[in-house]
Structure formats: structure tokens, C-alpha cells
Coordinates of C-alpha atoms in Angstrom, one line a residue:
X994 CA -25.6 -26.5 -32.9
X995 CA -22.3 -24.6 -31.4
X996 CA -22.8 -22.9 -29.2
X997 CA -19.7 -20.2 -29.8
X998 CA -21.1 -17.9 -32.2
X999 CA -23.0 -16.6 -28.9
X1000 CA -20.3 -16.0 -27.5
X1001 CA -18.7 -12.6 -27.4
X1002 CA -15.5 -11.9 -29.4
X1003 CA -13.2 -10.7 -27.6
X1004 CA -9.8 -8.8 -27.8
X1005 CA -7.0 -8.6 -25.4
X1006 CA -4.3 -6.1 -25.7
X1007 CA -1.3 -6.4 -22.9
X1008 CA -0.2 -9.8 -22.1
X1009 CA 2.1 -9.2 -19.0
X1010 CA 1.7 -10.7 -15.7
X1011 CA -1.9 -9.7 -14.7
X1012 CA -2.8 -9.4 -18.4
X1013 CA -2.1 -12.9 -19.6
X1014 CA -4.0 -14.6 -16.6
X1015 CA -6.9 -12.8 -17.4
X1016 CA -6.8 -13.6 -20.8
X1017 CA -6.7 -17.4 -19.7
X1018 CA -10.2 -16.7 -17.9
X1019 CA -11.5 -15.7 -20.8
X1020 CA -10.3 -18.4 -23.2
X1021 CA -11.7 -20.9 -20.1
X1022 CA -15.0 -19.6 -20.4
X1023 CA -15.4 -20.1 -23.9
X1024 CA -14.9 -16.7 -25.6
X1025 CA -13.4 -16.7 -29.2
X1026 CA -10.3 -14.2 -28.2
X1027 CA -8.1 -12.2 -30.5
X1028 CA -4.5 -10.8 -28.2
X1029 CA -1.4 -8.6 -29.2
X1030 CA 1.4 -7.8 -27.2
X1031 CA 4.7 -6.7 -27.6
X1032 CA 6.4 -9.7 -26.7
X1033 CA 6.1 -12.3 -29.3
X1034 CA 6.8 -14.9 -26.5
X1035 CA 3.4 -13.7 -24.4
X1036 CA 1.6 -14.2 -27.6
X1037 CA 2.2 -17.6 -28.3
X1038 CA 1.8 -18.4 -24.9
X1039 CA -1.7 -17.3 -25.6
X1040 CA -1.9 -18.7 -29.0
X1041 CA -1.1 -22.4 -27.3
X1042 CA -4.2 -22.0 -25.5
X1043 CA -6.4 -21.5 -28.2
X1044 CA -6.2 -17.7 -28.5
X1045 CA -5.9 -16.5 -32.4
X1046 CA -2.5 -14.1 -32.3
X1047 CA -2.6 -10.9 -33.9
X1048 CA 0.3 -9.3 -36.2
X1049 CA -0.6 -5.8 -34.4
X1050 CA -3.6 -4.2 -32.1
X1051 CA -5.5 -3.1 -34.9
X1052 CA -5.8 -6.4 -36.3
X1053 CA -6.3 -8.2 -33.2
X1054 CA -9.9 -5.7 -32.5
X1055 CA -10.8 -6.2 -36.1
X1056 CA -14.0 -8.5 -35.4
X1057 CA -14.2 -7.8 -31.4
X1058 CA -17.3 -7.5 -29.3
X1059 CA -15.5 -6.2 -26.6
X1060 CA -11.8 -4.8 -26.1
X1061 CA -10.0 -5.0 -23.3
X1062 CA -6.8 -3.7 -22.7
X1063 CA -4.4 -4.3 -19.8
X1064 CA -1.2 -2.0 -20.0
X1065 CA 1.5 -0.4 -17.9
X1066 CA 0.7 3.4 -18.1
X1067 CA -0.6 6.7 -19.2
X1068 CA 1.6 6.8 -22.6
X1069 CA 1.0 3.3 -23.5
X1070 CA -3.0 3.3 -23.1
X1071 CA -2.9 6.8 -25.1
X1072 CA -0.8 5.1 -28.0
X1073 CA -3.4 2.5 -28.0
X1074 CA -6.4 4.1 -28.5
X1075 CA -5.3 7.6 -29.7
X1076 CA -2.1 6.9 -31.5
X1077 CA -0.3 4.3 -33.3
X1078 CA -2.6 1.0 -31.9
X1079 CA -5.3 2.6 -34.1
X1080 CA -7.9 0.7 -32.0
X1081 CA -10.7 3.7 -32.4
X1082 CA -9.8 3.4 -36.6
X1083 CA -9.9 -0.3 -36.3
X1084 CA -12.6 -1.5 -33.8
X1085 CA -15.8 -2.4 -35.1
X1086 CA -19.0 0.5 -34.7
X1087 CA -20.8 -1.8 -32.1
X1088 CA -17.8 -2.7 -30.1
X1089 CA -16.8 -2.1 -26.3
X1090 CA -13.8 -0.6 -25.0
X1091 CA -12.7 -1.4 -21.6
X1092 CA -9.2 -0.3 -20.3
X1093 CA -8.4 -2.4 -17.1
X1094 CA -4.8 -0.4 -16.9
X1095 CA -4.3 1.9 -14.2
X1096 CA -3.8 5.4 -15.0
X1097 CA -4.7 9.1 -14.2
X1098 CA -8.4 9.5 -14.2
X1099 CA -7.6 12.7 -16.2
X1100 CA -5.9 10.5 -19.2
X1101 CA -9.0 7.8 -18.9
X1102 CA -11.4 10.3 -19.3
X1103 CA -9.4 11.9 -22.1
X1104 CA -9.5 8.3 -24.2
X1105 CA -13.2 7.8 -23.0
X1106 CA -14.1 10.8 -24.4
X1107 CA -12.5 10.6 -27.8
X1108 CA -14.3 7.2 -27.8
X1109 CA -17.4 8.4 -27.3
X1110 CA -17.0 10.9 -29.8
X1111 CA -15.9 8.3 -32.2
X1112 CA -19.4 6.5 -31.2
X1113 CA -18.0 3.8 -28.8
X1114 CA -19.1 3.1 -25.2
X1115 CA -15.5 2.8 -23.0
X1116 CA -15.2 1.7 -19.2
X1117 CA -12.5 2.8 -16.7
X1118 CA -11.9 -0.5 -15.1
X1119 CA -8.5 -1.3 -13.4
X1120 CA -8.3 -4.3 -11.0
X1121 CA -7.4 -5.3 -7.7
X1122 CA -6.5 -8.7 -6.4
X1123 CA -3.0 -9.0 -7.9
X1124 CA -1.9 -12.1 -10.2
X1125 CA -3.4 -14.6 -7.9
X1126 CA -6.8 -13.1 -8.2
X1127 CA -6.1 -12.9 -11.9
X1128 CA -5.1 -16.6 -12.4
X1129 CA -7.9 -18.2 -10.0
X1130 CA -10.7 -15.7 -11.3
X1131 CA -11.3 -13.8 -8.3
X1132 CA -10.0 -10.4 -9.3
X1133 CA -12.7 -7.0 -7.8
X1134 CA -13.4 -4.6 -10.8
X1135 CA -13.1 -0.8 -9.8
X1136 CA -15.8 0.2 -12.8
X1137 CA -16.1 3.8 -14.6
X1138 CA -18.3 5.2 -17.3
X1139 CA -22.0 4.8 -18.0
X1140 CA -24.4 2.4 -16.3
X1141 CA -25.7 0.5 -19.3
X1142 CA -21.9 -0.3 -21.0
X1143 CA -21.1 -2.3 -17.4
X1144 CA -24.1 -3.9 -18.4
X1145 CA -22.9 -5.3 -21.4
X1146 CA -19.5 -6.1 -19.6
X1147 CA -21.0 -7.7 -16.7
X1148 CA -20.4 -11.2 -18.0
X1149 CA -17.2 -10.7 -19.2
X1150 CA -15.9 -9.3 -16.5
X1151 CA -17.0 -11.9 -14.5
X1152 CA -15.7 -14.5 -16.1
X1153 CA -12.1 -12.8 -14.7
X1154 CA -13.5 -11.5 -11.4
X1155 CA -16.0 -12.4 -8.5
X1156 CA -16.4 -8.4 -7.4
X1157 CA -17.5 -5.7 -9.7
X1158 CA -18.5 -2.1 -8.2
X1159 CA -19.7 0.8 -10.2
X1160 CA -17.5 3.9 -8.7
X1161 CA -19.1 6.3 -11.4
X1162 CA -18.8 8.3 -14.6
X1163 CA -15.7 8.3 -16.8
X1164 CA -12.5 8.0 -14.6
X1165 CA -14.3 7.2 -11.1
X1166 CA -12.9 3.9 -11.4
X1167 CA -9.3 5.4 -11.4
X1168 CA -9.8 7.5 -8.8
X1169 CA -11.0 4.9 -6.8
X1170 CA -8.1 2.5 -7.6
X1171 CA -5.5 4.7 -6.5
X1172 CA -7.2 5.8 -3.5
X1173 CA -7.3 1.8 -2.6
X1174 CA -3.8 1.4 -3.1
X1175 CA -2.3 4.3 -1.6
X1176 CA -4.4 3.1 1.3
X1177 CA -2.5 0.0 0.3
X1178 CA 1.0 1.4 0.1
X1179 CA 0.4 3.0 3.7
X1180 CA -0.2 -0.3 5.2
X1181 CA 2.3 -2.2 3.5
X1182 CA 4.9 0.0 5.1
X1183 CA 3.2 0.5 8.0
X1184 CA 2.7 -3.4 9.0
X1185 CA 6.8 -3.5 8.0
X1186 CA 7.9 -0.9 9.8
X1187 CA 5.9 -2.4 12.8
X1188 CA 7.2 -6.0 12.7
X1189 CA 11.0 -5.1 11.9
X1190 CA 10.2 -3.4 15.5
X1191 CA 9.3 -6.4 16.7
X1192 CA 11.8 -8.2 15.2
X1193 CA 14.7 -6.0 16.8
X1194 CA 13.5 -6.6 20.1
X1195 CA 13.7 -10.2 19.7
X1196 CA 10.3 -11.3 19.0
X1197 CA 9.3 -14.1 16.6
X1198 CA 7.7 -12.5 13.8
X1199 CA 5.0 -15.6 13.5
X1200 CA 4.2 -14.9 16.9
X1201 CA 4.1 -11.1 16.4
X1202 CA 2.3 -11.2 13.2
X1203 CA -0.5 -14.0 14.8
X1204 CA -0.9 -11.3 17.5
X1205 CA -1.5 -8.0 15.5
X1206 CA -3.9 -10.3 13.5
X1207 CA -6.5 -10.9 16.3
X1208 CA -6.0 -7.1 17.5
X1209 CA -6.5 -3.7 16.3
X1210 CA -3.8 -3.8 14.5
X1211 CA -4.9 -6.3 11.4
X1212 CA -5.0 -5.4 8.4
X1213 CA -5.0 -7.0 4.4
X1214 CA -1.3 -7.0 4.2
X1215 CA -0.5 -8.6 7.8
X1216 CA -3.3 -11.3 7.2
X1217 CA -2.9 -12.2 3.5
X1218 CA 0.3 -10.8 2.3
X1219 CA 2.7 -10.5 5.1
X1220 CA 6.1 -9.0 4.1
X1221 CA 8.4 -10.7 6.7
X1222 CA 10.0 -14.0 5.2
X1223 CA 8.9 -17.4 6.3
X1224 CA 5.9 -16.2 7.7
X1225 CA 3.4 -16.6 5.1
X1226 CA 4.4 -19.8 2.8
X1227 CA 2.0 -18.3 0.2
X1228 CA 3.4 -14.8 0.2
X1229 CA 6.5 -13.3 -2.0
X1230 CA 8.3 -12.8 0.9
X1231 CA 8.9 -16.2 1.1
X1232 CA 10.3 -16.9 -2.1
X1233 CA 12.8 -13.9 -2.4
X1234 CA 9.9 -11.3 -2.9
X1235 CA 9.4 -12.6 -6.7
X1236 CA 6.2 -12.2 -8.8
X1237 CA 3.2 -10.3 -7.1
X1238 CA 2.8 -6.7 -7.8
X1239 CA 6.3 -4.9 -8.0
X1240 CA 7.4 -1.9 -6.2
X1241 CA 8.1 0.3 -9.3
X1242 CA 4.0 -0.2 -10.1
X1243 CA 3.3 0.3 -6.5
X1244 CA 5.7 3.4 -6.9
X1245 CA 3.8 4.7 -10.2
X1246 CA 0.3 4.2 -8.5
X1247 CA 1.2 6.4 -5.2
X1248 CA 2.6 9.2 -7.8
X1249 CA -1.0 8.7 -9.2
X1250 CA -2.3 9.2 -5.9
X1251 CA -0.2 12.5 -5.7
X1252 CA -1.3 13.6 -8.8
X1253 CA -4.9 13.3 -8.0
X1254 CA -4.5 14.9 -4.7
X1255 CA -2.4 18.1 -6.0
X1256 CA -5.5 18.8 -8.7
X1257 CA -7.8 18.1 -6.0
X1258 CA -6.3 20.4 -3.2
X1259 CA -6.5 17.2 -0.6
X1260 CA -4.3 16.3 1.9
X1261 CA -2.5 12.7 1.4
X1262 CA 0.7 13.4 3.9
X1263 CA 0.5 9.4 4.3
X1264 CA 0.2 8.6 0.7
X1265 CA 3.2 10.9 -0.1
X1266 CA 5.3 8.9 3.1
X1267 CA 4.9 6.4 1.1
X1268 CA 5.6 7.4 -2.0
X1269 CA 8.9 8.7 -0.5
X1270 CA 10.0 5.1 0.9
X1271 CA 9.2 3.3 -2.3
X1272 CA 11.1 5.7 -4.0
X1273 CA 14.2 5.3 -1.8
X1274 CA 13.5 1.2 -2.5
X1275 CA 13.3 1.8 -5.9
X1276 CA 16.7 3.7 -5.8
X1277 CA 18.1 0.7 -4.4
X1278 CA 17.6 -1.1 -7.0
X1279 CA 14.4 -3.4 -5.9
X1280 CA 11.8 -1.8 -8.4
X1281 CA 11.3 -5.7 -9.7
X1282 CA 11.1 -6.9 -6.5
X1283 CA 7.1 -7.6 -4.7
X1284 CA 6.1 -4.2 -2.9
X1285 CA 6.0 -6.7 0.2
X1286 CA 9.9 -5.9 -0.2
X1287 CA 9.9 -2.6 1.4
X1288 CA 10.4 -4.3 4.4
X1289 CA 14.0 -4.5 3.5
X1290 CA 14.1 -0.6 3.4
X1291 CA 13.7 -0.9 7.3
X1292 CA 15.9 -4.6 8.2
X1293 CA 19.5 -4.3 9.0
X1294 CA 21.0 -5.8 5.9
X1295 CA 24.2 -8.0 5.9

């Protein structure tokens, strides 16, 4: 007897470079899956695999399980849900929304609660890891909204990720992704700005980066993700700063940041730093370029 009709059913809406990856994982791990995009060309890249394409998002959540959604930002996960993508007129009673974009908490708990008042359990559930995470299965899953819809997730998401952590109602999980990448954005252009120091005083910056790493200096993007070139073989710094997570999105998530901290009254004069250099790099004309590329904001160029 087959075994698939035990398996969820699953939608996929948002195909692009940490979306499509994902929906590989799930294909992988034997769930029937239903995707829409924009592009045509994501679609069929899906539809190769074994995914059924869809002519629009309402049709692709038409017999889902569970929905997932992976999208750029605030306008786009609105339209989905609360606008043209129809998905709350289209979705079946029973089914599971989970939005794994990263927005404002405010807008995630705005769809979640139209959801819910529409009958359907949603999660707040953006990711961290980046595309390699996404393609090898390994991506952590920053979790909002009620207890007992993770539980239904639980083995879906784990078929894309090896970390899941419950943050909290309806939005905590945004709140907690943007505080992890401001953090994120701050050491990115702090571990920069430290080794173009380096650099200018004519140290290797192997050398200088193996140092900071076994001092109190280390940190995730020195060790794992260093932005100097030829340093790292795996990192986009050493293949002209292509794919990863680009400095425009690492740009929109610091604004998040900012947004959250103006409603909240706190204090982020890091955070905004930051948000200030990656704007000046995205003004340059780098917003396509890995965020690892900030380095170039602080290297003589030729």
C-alpha cells in the first residue's frame, strides 16, 4: 500500500533563492507539493522535480495540508493572503498557514489574525541559515503563533531545518529574526571594518582572520562567512560576493529592526550604524551583491 496519501500536502508559494531549496526538501522527503511563483522559469524548475505547478496561488493551496509561503516583503505577504493570492478564500477549512518571509511583526500579526478569524491556525516562521542551510536541510526556524499549530508543523519544518525554537505568540518569531540579524548586520561590518585595518597595515588577512578566530574577537561571520576574498574558499567573497543573502535584504531587515525599535522606544544606535553603511553600499550600486560585500564600503578601490 503507498504510503503518500499519509503524507501531508503541501503548498509552496515564492520560489526564489531560499524558497526553491526548501521546496526541494520537501519534494525529498516525500510530500505531494503544489508551488506558484511569479517566474514561470522557478516553476518548472520545480515542476522537473516532481512538484505539480500551479496556474496561480489560489490554485496551488486548493487541496493543501499545509501552506507555506516564502516571499520578499510586507506588500507581497499581504497580497497573498489578504489581497489578490486569495489564499484565505482558497485554502481548505483544515489547512495550515505558515509564512517563512521576513517582515514586520506588526504586518505578521495583522495576516495571522485575519486567519484566525477566517478559522485558520498561521505561524510566523522566518529562517536563518541562508541558501546553504536551505539546500543541505539545515536551516533554524524562528517560530510564532500558538503552541499546538508548531505542533502540527514540526515535521514539516523539519524536513527543511535541523533547529526549530518557539519565540512566542503571533509575530514573536519576527521580532526575534530581526533582532538576530541586526545583531548580524553589526558584525558583518564590524569583522570588515576590523580586517581592512589589518589589511592596511600589511597583515595577511588569513593570518589576521585565524587570529581573531581563537580570541575574543570571533564571531559567526569571521569563522563561517568571512568577507575578505580568498580567505574562505566556501564564502561569497570568494567568488565575486555572488549568491548568499544580498545587501538590499540585509538592508530591508535592519530597516525592520528600526522599525521595531522606534514603536518600541529602544535603543539600537548599532543597528542604525549599520543600517546607514548598507545603505551607502546599496547607493553604490552593490544591493545584489552578498552582504559579506560591505567590506568593499571600507577597501581602497582601484
Amino acid at each position: 500500500m503507498s504510503t503518500e496519501k499519509y503524507m501531508q500536502h503541501i503548498a509552496f508559494i515564492g520560489l526564489g533563492n531560499m524558497g526553491a531549496p526548501m521546496a526541494h526538501r520537501l519534494l525529498r522527503a516525500g510530500h505531494p507539493l503544489s508551488v506558484y511563483d511569479v517566474s514561470a522559469v522557478a516553476i518548472d524548475g520545480l515542476a522537473s522535480a516532481g512538484a505539480r505547478g500551479a496556474a496561480n496561488a489560489a490554485d496551488a493551496v486548493s487541496e493543501a495540508d499545509i501552506v507555506i509561503s516564502m516571499l520578499p516583503a510586507n506588500e507581497h505577504v499581504r497580497d497573498l493572503y489578504l489581497g489578490a493570492g486569495r489564499v484565505l478564500d482558497a485554502a481548505p477549512p483544515q489547512a495550515l498557514l505558515i509564512d517563512c518571509s521576513t517582515i514586520a511583526a506588526g504586518v505578521a500579526k495583522e495576516v495571522s489574525a485575519a486567519a484566525a478569524g477566517r478559522g485558520f491556525a498561521m505561524l510566523d516562521a522566518p529562517v536563518s541559515g541562508g541558501t546553504g542551510a536551505a539546500a543541505a536541510g539545515t536551516l533554524t526556524f524562528i517560530v510564532g503563533g500558538e503552541a499546538a499549530a508548531l505542533e502540527r508543523a514540526r515535521v514539516v519544518l523539519g524536513a527543511m531545518g535541523k533547529n526549530i525554537f518557539h519565540a512566542g505568540g503571533a509575530g514573536a518569531g519576527q521580532v526575534a529574526k530581526i533582532c538576530n540579524n541586526m545583531l548580524l548586520g553589526v558584525l558583518m561590518t564590524g569583522t570588515a571594518e576590523a580586517l581592512n585595518l589589518g589589511v592596511a597595515h600589511g597583515l595577511d588577512p588569513k593570518v589576521l582572520s585565524d587570529i581573531m578566530s581563537k580570541s575574543s574577537g570571533r564571531n559567526w561571520a569571521l569563522e563561517l562567512y568571512n568577507p575578505w576574498p580568498g580567505v574562505m574558499a566556501s564564502a561569497p567573497a570568494s567568488r565575486g560576493y555572488g549568491g548568499g543573502f544580498g545587501s538590499a535584504l540585509m538592508l530591508k531587515d535592519l530597516g525592520l529592526a528600526q522599525q521595531a525599535a522606534s514603536s518600541a522606544q529602544a535603543a539600537t544606535p548599532m543597528g542604525s550604524l549599520a543600517a546607514q553603511l548598507y545603505q551607502l553600499h546599496q547607493q553604490g550600486g552593490h544591493g545584489q551583491l552578498d552582504f559579506s560585500s560591505i567590506v568593499n564600503l571600507f577597501r581602497p578601490q582601484p
